[in-house]
XYZ file of C-alpha atoms in Angstrom:
660
model
C 3.274 82.121 -24.217
C 2.870 79.057 -22.010
C 0.073 77.095 -23.671
C -0.870 74.236 -21.386
C -1.320 70.778 -22.917
C -3.408 68.416 -20.862
C -2.149 65.235 -22.447
C 1.378 64.233 -23.188
C 0.750 63.162 -26.790
C 4.273 63.911 -27.959
C 5.851 62.110 -25.039
C 3.589 59.102 -25.373
C 4.318 58.843 -29.079
C 8.032 59.108 -28.471
C 7.968 56.442 -25.796
C 6.049 54.162 -28.101
C 8.715 54.607 -30.738
C 11.434 53.940 -28.166
C 9.676 50.733 -27.096
C 9.554 49.640 -30.702
C 13.221 50.415 -31.226
C 14.254 48.307 -28.299
C 11.904 45.384 -28.763
C 13.393 43.991 -31.928
C 16.698 43.904 -33.730
C 16.952 45.967 -36.921
C 17.806 43.972 -40.004
C 20.955 46.036 -40.443
C 22.121 45.815 -36.818
C 24.570 42.990 -37.382
C 26.155 44.483 -40.496
C 26.037 48.193 -39.718
C 29.802 48.735 -39.821
C 30.904 49.518 -43.373
C 33.448 47.598 -45.392
C 36.959 48.947 -44.987
C 36.167 50.387 -41.555
C 38.728 48.174 -39.826
C 41.560 49.791 -41.770
C 40.489 53.241 -40.614
C 40.568 52.346 -36.917
C 43.633 50.102 -36.930
C 46.590 51.414 -34.948
C 49.571 49.098 -35.257
C 51.417 47.854 -32.168
C 53.910 50.493 -31.075
C 52.064 53.287 -32.857
C 49.960 55.902 -31.079
C 46.356 56.948 -31.524
C 45.765 60.371 -33.001
C 43.428 61.526 -30.214
C 42.788 61.160 -26.520
C 39.122 60.755 -25.629
C 38.006 61.562 -22.074
C 34.651 59.952 -21.301
C 32.529 60.455 -18.199
C 31.792 57.297 -16.251
C 28.331 58.293 -15.008
C 27.309 56.357 -11.938
C 30.788 54.821 -11.606
C 32.098 58.207 -10.440
C 35.123 57.692 -12.662
C 36.582 59.051 -15.877
C 37.785 56.816 -18.711
C 40.542 57.623 -21.201
C 40.371 56.110 -24.691
C 42.616 56.363 -27.710
C 40.939 57.229 -31.017
C 40.507 55.920 -33.639
C 41.339 52.532 -32.089
C 38.889 53.042 -29.162
C 41.386 51.248 -26.910
C 40.807 51.863 -23.207
C 44.009 53.448 -21.887
C 43.172 54.273 -18.287
C 40.356 54.635 -15.777
C 40.806 57.680 -13.550
C 39.143 57.715 -10.128
C 37.630 61.110 -9.422
C 34.677 60.877 -7.032
C 34.809 57.143 -6.283
C 37.299 55.199 -4.195
C 39.460 52.938 -6.329
C 41.177 49.891 -4.790
C 43.335 49.459 -7.892
C 45.153 52.724 -7.266
C 44.500 53.148 -3.565
C 42.599 56.372 -4.352
C 40.398 57.250 -1.405
C 42.190 54.612 0.689
C 45.670 56.084 1.081
C 46.087 58.700 3.785
C 47.214 61.143 1.102
C 44.059 60.870 -1.061
C 41.321 60.416 1.566
C 40.986 64.221 2.047
C 40.073 64.651 -1.639
C 36.712 62.972 -0.978
C 35.838 65.068 2.049
C 32.654 67.162 1.945
C 30.580 69.215 4.370
C 28.681 65.940 4.925
C 31.856 64.025 5.775
C 33.723 61.488 3.654
C 31.649 60.778 0.515
C 33.308 57.972 -1.509
C 31.039 58.025 -4.566
C 29.339 60.320 -6.999
C 27.631 60.512 -10.365
C 30.060 61.974 -12.930
C 28.118 63.188 -15.975
C 30.032 65.909 -17.744
C 33.559 67.138 -18.278
C 35.442 69.837 -20.107
C 39.084 70.335 -21.038
C 40.615 73.712 -20.233
C 40.757 76.253 -23.054
C 42.866 79.177 -24.186
C 41.280 81.536 -26.722
C 38.421 79.086 -27.118
C 40.702 76.167 -28.075
C 41.477 73.184 -25.848
C 44.958 73.580 -24.331
C 45.211 70.137 -22.689
C 46.204 71.347 -19.219
C 43.293 70.165 -17.092
C 40.027 68.265 -17.281
C 37.165 69.491 -15.120
C 34.493 66.984 -14.063
C 31.173 67.334 -12.252
C 29.653 65.406 -9.366
C 25.904 65.320 -9.815
C 24.843 63.859 -6.471
C 26.818 65.711 -3.795
C 27.538 68.878 -5.791
C 31.254 69.073 -6.535
C 33.643 70.009 -9.334
C 36.979 68.237 -9.760
C 40.141 69.205 -11.618
C 42.319 66.492 -13.159
C 45.922 67.392 -14.024
C 46.742 66.101 -17.520
C 50.473 65.978 -16.896
C 49.924 63.205 -14.333
C 46.329 62.107 -15.159
C 45.469 62.464 -11.479
C 42.658 64.206 -9.626
C 44.317 67.124 -7.863
C 41.436 69.287 -6.642
C 37.768 68.944 -5.699
C 35.560 71.811 -4.589
C 32.066 71.376 -3.151
C 29.280 73.713 -4.265
C 26.930 75.094 -1.586
C 23.295 76.103 -2.173
C 23.068 73.536 -4.945
C 21.552 70.114 -5.535
C 22.013 67.894 -8.553
C 25.098 69.535 -10.050
C 24.179 68.307 -13.544
C 24.575 71.589 -15.392
C 28.324 71.578 -14.917
C 31.346 71.971 -15.352
C 31.200 74.295 -18.346
C 34.053 76.728 -18.900
C 34.642 80.162 -20.341
C 36.867 80.724 -23.378
C 40.064 81.237 -21.403
C 39.119 79.034 -18.452
C 38.529 82.101 -16.303
C 35.593 80.270 -14.751
C 34.072 76.846 -14.428
C 30.318 77.400 -14.332
C 27.833 75.143 -12.539
C 24.038 75.254 -12.411
C 21.764 73.316 -10.100
C 19.538 70.585 -11.488
C 17.304 70.518 -8.412
C 16.278 73.908 -7.117
C 16.307 73.952 -3.314
C 16.189 76.495 -0.489
C 19.521 77.752 0.805
C 21.578 75.059 2.513
C 20.198 74.093 5.907
C 16.868 75.911 5.455
C 13.756 73.780 5.802
C 10.402 74.473 4.130
C 7.429 72.254 3.299
C 7.986 70.766 -0.160
C 4.631 72.077 -1.400
C 5.949 75.636 -0.945
C 8.389 75.053 -3.830
C 7.185 78.060 -5.837
C 7.560 80.434 -2.920
C 10.698 79.220 -1.180
C 12.930 77.198 -3.503
C 15.742 78.802 -5.527
C 18.056 78.052 -8.397
C 21.730 78.914 -8.282
C 24.534 79.394 -10.795
C 28.073 79.162 -9.415
C 31.077 80.808 -11.042
C 34.244 79.019 -9.935
C 37.414 80.948 -10.725
C 40.487 79.108 -12.045
C 44.025 80.378 -11.487
C 45.684 80.678 -14.902
C 49.016 79.318 -13.660
C 48.210 76.717 -11.017
C 44.646 75.808 -11.938
C 43.531 76.275 -8.324
C 39.788 76.825 -8.056
C 37.673 79.034 -5.805
C 33.990 79.955 -5.784
C 34.059 83.555 -6.985
C 30.320 84.220 -6.780
C 26.858 82.725 -7.181
C 23.772 83.980 -8.990
C 20.443 83.469 -7.247
C 17.945 82.711 -10.017
C 14.393 81.328 -10.382
C 13.651 77.806 -9.177
C 14.072 76.071 -12.515
C 15.895 72.850 -13.339
C 19.128 73.800 -15.088
C 20.549 71.395 -17.659
C 23.394 71.720 -20.150
C 25.284 74.915 -20.774
C 27.947 76.429 -22.991
C 29.978 79.593 -23.064
C 29.776 82.109 -25.840
C 32.745 82.782 -28.097
C 33.733 85.418 -30.642
C 30.824 87.904 -30.784
C 29.093 86.164 -27.854
C 32.221 86.168 -25.686
C 31.344 87.155 -22.134
C 27.986 85.360 -22.234
C 26.812 81.981 -20.994
C 23.788 79.989 -22.149
C 21.934 77.489 -19.948
C 19.099 75.196 -20.953
C 16.340 75.019 -18.341
C 13.167 73.053 -17.870
C 10.301 72.830 -15.370
C 9.071 76.361 -15.940
C 5.916 75.005 -14.280
C 7.863 74.725 -10.989
C 6.494 71.267 -10.406
C 7.777 69.157 -7.519
C 5.974 65.848 -8.090
C 5.420 63.603 -11.137
C 7.731 65.745 -13.213
C 7.352 63.511 -16.275
C 3.858 65.015 -16.602
C 3.761 68.147 -14.476
C 7.070 69.569 -15.725
C 6.082 69.062 -19.356
C 2.904 71.108 -19.543
C 4.222 74.284 -21.148
C 4.917 74.338 -24.867
C 8.165 76.173 -24.239
C 10.765 76.277 -21.518
C 13.832 78.526 -21.544
C 17.422 79.018 -22.451
C 18.847 81.472 -19.940
C 21.415 83.906 -21.367
C 23.831 85.275 -18.750
C 26.119 88.251 -19.268
C 28.849 86.975 -16.931
C 31.149 89.902 -17.675
C 28.557 92.270 -16.190
C 28.088 89.971 -13.213
C 31.851 89.978 -12.687
C 31.857 93.789 -12.746
C 29.212 93.911 -10.009
C 31.282 91.596 -7.831
C 34.414 93.695 -8.370
C 32.382 96.782 -7.440
C 31.503 95.178 -4.105
C 27.847 94.527 -4.884
C 27.867 90.856 -3.839
C 26.011 89.877 -0.676
C 27.907 87.638 1.738
C 26.157 84.407 2.658
C 27.144 81.995 5.381
C 27.544 78.503 3.946
C 29.625 75.387 4.517
C 31.579 73.618 1.801
C 34.778 71.636 1.423
C 37.726 72.647 -0.728
C 40.240 69.838 -1.237
C 43.663 70.133 -2.882
C 46.456 67.704 -3.716
C 50.000 69.042 -3.374
C 52.283 67.564 -6.038
C 55.426 68.429 -4.043
C 54.398 66.730 -0.802
C 52.206 64.104 -2.551
C 49.481 64.772 0.006
C 45.969 66.203 -0.080
C 44.411 68.602 2.404
C 40.799 69.571 3.041
C 39.529 72.950 4.198
C 35.951 73.811 5.181
C 34.961 77.262 3.939
C 32.029 79.265 5.286
C 31.266 82.206 3.023
C 30.310 83.043 -0.553
C 29.306 86.165 -2.475
C 25.851 86.154 -4.057
C 24.141 88.361 -6.622
C 20.408 88.381 -5.882
C 17.620 88.557 -8.502
C 17.157 92.318 -8.115
C 20.801 92.756 -9.249
C 20.411 90.477 -12.275
C 17.676 92.163 -14.340
C 20.186 93.373 -16.953
C 22.430 90.319 -16.642
C 20.073 87.361 -17.134
C 17.497 87.001 -19.930
C 15.190 84.146 -20.843
C 14.877 82.839 -24.403
C 11.824 80.629 -25.051
C 12.877 77.183 -26.278
C 10.611 74.291 -27.308
C 9.737 71.795 -24.591
C 12.254 70.463 -22.084
C 15.559 71.490 -23.669
C 18.609 69.409 -22.817
C 21.492 70.722 -24.917
C 22.401 74.362 -25.436
C 25.262 74.438 -27.920
C 27.191 77.379 -29.377
C 28.727 77.031 -32.838
C 32.439 77.755 -33.524
C 31.711 81.276 -34.747
C 29.836 82.170 -31.558
C 26.859 83.535 -33.526
C 24.487 80.574 -33.384
C 22.997 78.929 -30.299
C 21.230 75.616 -30.876
C 18.506 74.527 -28.457
C 17.428 70.894 -28.174
C 13.957 70.364 -26.737
C 13.707 66.692 -25.761
C 9.967 66.689 -26.480
C 10.067 68.930 -29.550
C 9.808 67.968 -33.211
C 12.160 70.714 -34.410
C 15.508 72.305 -33.604
C 15.542 76.066 -32.943
C 18.691 77.999 -33.839
C 19.053 81.402 -32.211
C 21.300 84.234 -33.442
C 23.382 86.105 -30.883
C 23.214 89.297 -32.950
C 19.414 89.103 -32.779
C 19.551 88.462 -29.033
C 21.607 91.634 -28.583
C 19.273 93.630 -30.781
C 16.204 92.380 -28.911
C 17.773 93.352 -25.580
C 18.726 96.811 -26.870
C 15.209 97.347 -28.254
C 13.559 95.895 -25.139
C 11.776 93.451 -27.394
C 10.345 91.419 -24.533
C 7.466 88.992 -24.256
C 6.648 89.665 -20.618
C 8.573 88.478 -17.598
C 9.194 85.277 -15.690
C 9.817 85.765 -11.973
C 10.801 89.349 -12.726
C 13.284 88.412 -15.473
C 12.687 89.662 -19.007
C 11.677 87.056 -21.594
C 12.862 87.793 -25.133
C 10.398 87.285 -27.981
C 10.988 83.918 -29.623
C 10.540 85.259 -33.156
C 12.855 88.202 -32.503
C 15.855 86.078 -31.529
C 15.269 83.072 -33.779
C 17.605 82.535 -36.731
C 15.528 79.604 -37.942
C 14.254 76.107 -37.225
C 15.477 72.746 -38.488
C 12.255 71.066 -39.549
C 11.498 67.405 -38.773
C 15.048 66.553 -37.740
C 14.158 63.493 -35.628
C 12.703 62.581 -32.244
C 14.241 63.493 -28.909
C 17.081 65.891 -29.771
C 19.676 66.097 -27.004
C 23.035 67.506 -27.964
C 24.728 69.202 -30.914
C 28.391 69.508 -31.874
C 30.048 71.048 -34.912
C 32.668 70.254 -37.557
C 35.068 72.559 -39.420
C 32.889 72.822 -42.518
C 29.875 74.686 -41.128
C 27.865 71.581 -40.273
C 26.133 70.555 -37.073
C 25.542 67.034 -35.742
C 22.670 66.377 -33.334
C 21.960 63.245 -31.303
C 18.360 62.001 -31.177
C 17.566 59.785 -28.229
C 14.151 58.516 -29.264
C 14.760 57.905 -32.951
C 18.277 56.565 -32.166
C 20.230 58.474 -34.769
C 22.758 61.198 -35.455
C 21.564 63.839 -37.883
C 23.942 66.051 -39.846
C 22.654 69.454 -40.950
C 23.987 72.745 -42.293
C 24.127 75.787 -40.040
C 23.460 78.345 -42.761
C 20.459 76.911 -44.585
C 19.327 74.548 -41.770
C 18.910 71.711 -44.276
C 19.451 68.101 -43.277
C 22.398 66.489 -45.050
C 22.612 62.970 -43.640
C 21.328 60.555 -41.011
C 23.043 57.605 -39.383
C 21.439 55.132 -36.951
C 22.871 54.399 -33.515
C 22.334 51.231 -31.489
C 20.476 52.429 -29.401
C 19.131 55.577 -27.726
C 22.107 57.862 -28.152
C 22.651 60.506 -25.484
C 25.619 62.755 -26.079
C 27.952 62.796 -29.030
C 31.440 64.220 -29.344
C 33.548 65.644 -32.149
C 37.199 66.521 -31.445
C 37.022 70.194 -30.456
C 33.331 70.108 -31.361
C 32.291 72.716 -28.794
C 35.307 75.006 -29.335
C 36.441 77.611 -31.861
C 38.525 74.971 -33.660
C 36.639 71.724 -34.276
C 37.876 68.808 -36.350
C 35.856 67.296 -39.152
C 37.319 63.820 -38.875
C 35.415 61.770 -36.271
C 32.297 61.766 -34.139
C 31.585 59.418 -31.237
C 28.084 58.540 -30.051
C 27.513 57.465 -26.446
C 24.509 55.198 -26.191
C 22.223 54.125 -23.372
C 20.939 50.716 -24.449
C 22.893 47.871 -26.093
C 20.454 45.041 -26.708
C 21.977 42.575 -29.245
C 25.256 44.489 -29.578
C 27.533 42.391 -27.350
C 27.691 39.068 -25.527
C 25.051 39.054 -22.761
C 26.299 39.657 -19.219
C 23.230 38.975 -17.106
C 20.404 41.470 -16.512
C 22.674 44.453 -17.168
C 24.478 44.851 -20.460
C 27.646 46.807 -21.073
C 27.530 50.487 -21.924
C 28.112 51.413 -25.543
C 29.778 53.886 -27.873
C 30.201 54.159 -31.629
C 32.870 55.860 -33.722
C 31.916 57.532 -37.015
C 33.983 58.912 -39.870
C 32.465 62.325 -40.665
C 35.092 63.522 -43.151
C 32.837 62.974 -46.165
C 29.314 63.995 -47.077
C 27.963 60.797 -45.554
C 28.747 59.569 -42.047
C 30.341 56.126 -41.886
C 30.131 53.913 -38.809
C 33.631 52.597 -38.149
C 33.533 50.896 -34.786
C 31.138 49.743 -32.095
C 32.790 49.375 -28.671
C 31.859 49.031 -24.974
C 32.662 51.626 -22.324
C 32.814 51.812 -18.536
C 29.981 53.076 -16.355
C 27.293 55.018 -18.141
C 28.968 57.382 -20.586
C 27.476 60.844 -20.784
C 29.535 63.712 -22.125
C 33.041 63.454 -23.532
C 35.898 65.559 -24.836
C 38.339 64.545 -27.568
C 41.673 66.320 -28.035
C 44.684 65.789 -30.312
C 47.156 63.498 -28.561
C 50.130 65.728 -29.343
C 48.627 68.533 -27.226
C 48.857 66.379 -24.097
C 51.762 64.022 -24.829
C 54.406 66.752 -24.917
C 53.643 67.691 -21.298
C 53.173 64.184 -19.916
C 55.021 63.511 -16.653
C 57.146 60.350 -16.702
C 58.347 60.166 -13.077
C 58.349 62.141 -9.846
C 61.875 63.364 -9.181
C 62.843 61.630 -5.950
C 65.106 64.491 -4.905
C 62.157 66.895 -5.172
C 59.840 64.718 -3.068
C 58.822 66.811 -0.027
C 56.516 64.280 1.592
C 57.067 64.531 5.377
C 57.714 60.769 5.581
C 59.694 60.200 2.387
C 62.494 57.593 2.419
C 64.897 58.693 -0.316
C 67.697 56.326 0.666
C 67.467 52.731 1.774
C 69.652 53.504 4.760
C 66.916 55.811 6.052
C 64.318 53.035 6.123
C 63.203 52.570 9.720
C 60.332 51.927 12.136
C 59.525 54.508 14.824
C 57.086 54.042 17.710
C 55.322 57.016 19.361
C 53.018 55.551 21.979
C 50.442 53.434 20.132
C 51.300 55.090 16.820
C 53.968 53.462 14.660
C 55.512 55.010 11.556
C 57.179 52.700 9.042
C 59.522 54.537 6.667
C 59.598 52.029 3.810
C 61.614 52.130 0.599
C 60.880 50.007 -2.463
C 63.022 49.254 -5.472
C 63.257 46.242 -7.777
C 63.022 43.733 -6.182
C 62.722 44.181 -2.429
C 61.083 46.163 0.342
C 63.161 47.864 3.022
C 62.629 46.865 5.741
C 61.212 43.460 4.834
C 61.025 42.097 8.386
C 59.285 44.013 11.172
C 58.602 42.974 14.770
C 57.214 44.766 17.800
C 53.874 45.770 16.305
C 51.116 45.228 18.867
C 47.410 44.535 18.440
C 45.556 47.869 18.412
C 48.521 49.947 17.215
C 47.923 52.532 14.497
C 50.592 51.655 11.969
C 51.360 54.021 9.095
C 53.337 52.480 6.230
C 54.893 55.416 4.378
C 55.839 53.700 1.135
C 58.326 55.448 -1.163
C 58.936 54.097 -4.649
C 62.635 54.818 -5.225
C 62.535 53.953 -8.930
C 63.420 56.726 -11.376
C 62.407 54.844 -14.499
C 59.206 55.486 -16.465
C 56.353 53.032 -15.955
C 57.775 51.194 -12.929
C 55.122 51.639 -10.246
C 55.159 49.454 -7.139
C 52.166 48.260 -5.179
C 51.897 47.519 -1.479
C 49.425 45.348 0.422
C 49.162 43.577 3.785
C 47.175 40.429 4.461
C 43.870 41.266 6.148
C 44.178 45.041 5.810
C 40.660 46.441 5.476
C 41.611 49.250 3.101
C 43.162 48.564 -0.309
C 46.533 48.332 -1.943
C 48.713 51.322 -2.615
C 49.856 51.916 -6.186
C 52.864 54.209 -5.964
C 54.499 55.879 -8.957
C 58.281 56.259 -9.407
C 59.571 58.851 -6.936
C 56.250 59.085 -5.087
C 55.331 58.434 -1.429
C 51.932 57.134 -0.303
C 50.671 55.942 3.085
C 48.629 52.913 4.120
C 47.126 52.978 7.604
C 46.794 49.565 9.274
C 45.376 48.686 12.683
C 46.096 44.996 13.398
C 43.280 43.276 15.279
C 44.958 39.987 16.191
C 48.397 38.619 16.870
C 50.246 36.598 14.275
C 52.526 36.803 11.282
C 51.263 38.990 8.453
C 52.839 38.915 4.990
C 53.268 42.132 3.021
C 54.181 42.325 -0.650
C 54.351 44.321 -3.867
C 51.132 44.011 -5.879
C 52.333 45.461 -9.194
C 54.404 43.116 -11.345
C 57.672 45.012 -11.637
C 60.428 42.537 -12.479
C 61.263 38.861 -12.929
C 61.692 38.679 -9.159
C 58.421 40.434 -8.389
C 57.195 37.429 -6.388
C 60.224 37.794 -4.130
C 59.388 41.416 -3.339
C 57.720 40.654 -0.024
C 58.254 40.461 3.721
C 56.740 39.697 7.123
C 55.232 41.651 9.987
C 55.076 40.073 13.452
C 52.148 41.302 15.517
C 52.221 40.600 19.264
C 49.336 40.826 21.734
C 48.425 44.228 23.130
C 50.558 45.124 26.132
C 53.334 42.725 25.154
C 57.003 43.614 25.716
C 58.105 42.715 22.187
C 60.316 45.654 21.104
C 60.350 47.312 17.702
C 62.879 45.493 15.491
C 63.286 45.671 11.729
C 65.778 44.674 9.092
C 66.724 43.723 5.539
C 69.373 41.334 4.232
C 72.404 41.460 6.530
C 70.295 43.223 9.156
C 67.403 40.759 8.891
C 66.013 39.716 12.238
C 67.724 36.681 13.717
C 69.039 35.449 17.056
C 70.612 38.339 18.876
C 69.384 41.015 16.416
C 68.403 44.204 18.189
C-alpha cells in the first residue's frame, strides 16, 4: 500500500511551476478584474455590508474582521498577541488571558477559526481560534468582539489541526501537528517511532455560556495532523482529520515525509469515544495547562492552572478510529453540505479523491480492511472511494461548497480556484489567483447551509499586485462572484498578517445581538467608579489605588500628588459614558506598558511604577469630543521616602495653596 518513491519528481515539478509563476507577471495580471465589478462591491456610505468575514491573522496572532462585498477592514481583534491599541495584554484585567503553563506568552500563530454552529448552521455566537505555537484555543464573544476565554492544550505541539467544531458546538476538536512524547517526558529524537505520540483533544463547550473545558484526549499514532471537519447529516457523530508523515520521519520532512504514495484521512467516531468517557473508561493523566476566562460582569480575567485530563489509549480506539488512504500529503479534509462526501486534498497529488460516508460505513461493517497501521484498521481505498476528480490542478489544499451542488478547490502550485460538480466530478470552471492561494472561503461553505454568492481566496504571494513596501509585501485576498456558471473576480485587496482560514457569515445574524455599551450600573469591577464623587486616591503602604472616572471631557481626579518613586500605582479607569461608540483612552508619559482603551461603562486598570521624580502628564488617547485635547491632567511624583502626602482634586477641589 505504501509504495516508496526514491525521487520527489512530483514535488520538483510543482516547485518548478511555482518558480515560474512567481518569476514573471502574467499578461492578464493588471486587468484581471472584470468590467462592472466595482458596482458589485460598492457599499454606499451609511449602508452596511451583507456579510462579516473573520480572517485569521497568521503570525500576527490576531483576527481581522472585514465587511463583504466591500472588503473594508472593520476591526482587528487581539487574541494571542498583546495589542497596544486596545491595551490587550497590558491592562491588569487582560494579562491573565495570555497566561500559560510556560508563563506569560504574548504571541502566537493564529491559523484557523470557526464560528459556532447550531444544527450545522453558523449561529454567530462565538468564534473559536487556534494558537499553533503554544497550543491554545480561544473563544471570541461576538456580542462584544472580544476574546473572553483561552484554554491551553497539554500533550500537544503545533496546534494546527484546530479549532474544528461539531454540528451543535458540543466540542471544539484539536489535533497536534507535531507528534511529541507526553508533556515533560524526554526521549532521544531518533526514537520518534517508538516514543512519540499524536493526540486529539475534545474540548467541551457549554451551550449557554460558551465556557470550554478539555473533556478528553485520544492518544493516536505519531502522525502530523492537519485540517479537519466534522460530519453532518448521515455522518453526524464522526470527525475527519487529514494526516501526513506516515513515514514517521523526524528530519528533512520535505523529502522523508513524502515517500509514501498515500497518507491518511483519519475517521473518528466521536460519539463512541464520548460513550467510553461517560462509562468511566478514560485514564487520568497528570498534566499542566492554563485555563483563562474573562468575566463580563467584573471586566476582569482570571487564570487557573489545571493538572488532570482523561485519555483514551490506542487499545480503546480500535472501533473508534479508522484510517482512509489519501493521496500524498493531504492538507484539507472537507465534508459537503449533505454530509455524504468527504473530499481529500493531497498537496503532492494530481487528483482529488472524494470518499462516500455510506461506503465508509459499509467497509467498516464488512471489515473491508487493507491491513493495519500501528494497530489501527486501514480501510481499502477502492471500497470507500466515490470517485476521483481527474487533472484538477497542482497542489490542492482546501475545498468549500456552494448551494448548487458544486465544490471549489484552491490550488497552491497552479495558483487557481477550480469549480467542479460533486455528483459527476466534472470540472466546470477555473479562475486564476495572484498568487499561490492557500485557503478559500464561501459564506457557510463548510456548513449545512452554504451560500452561492461569493468566494474569497487568501493568497501567499503578491508580487506586482500592490505598491512595494520593502522586502516584504502585503498579504493578499481576492473576492469572486460565484453566482453564475463562471467565477468572476470582483476585488483584489490586502489583508493583515498572513491570512489562512476564514469564516463568512450573514451580517444580520451577528448585528441583532451586538452589544452597544456596558451598563454602568451592572459593572461589578472591584474598583469601579460609578460616580464622580467616588473618584479618589488610596495609599496602602507602597501600593496606591487611583479610582478614576472619565466622561467628556475630563478625568476625575485630574491632579494627583503624593505618589513616590517606586510605588505600585494602579489606575482603575472607569468610562462613565453610556453612549454607543464613545470609548476613552488613558496613557501616562513614560509608562512602559501601553494605553488603555476603555468602552462605555467599562473599567480597566493600568499599572504604573514611577522610576523618577517629576511631573507626569496623563491624558485621554481616544478622540472623544471637541475638547478631547483638554481631557488631561498631572501626576506629581516625589522622591522615595518623601513626606509628600496623597492629595488629589478636580475643578473646585483642584490642588492649590492650602488644599488638603
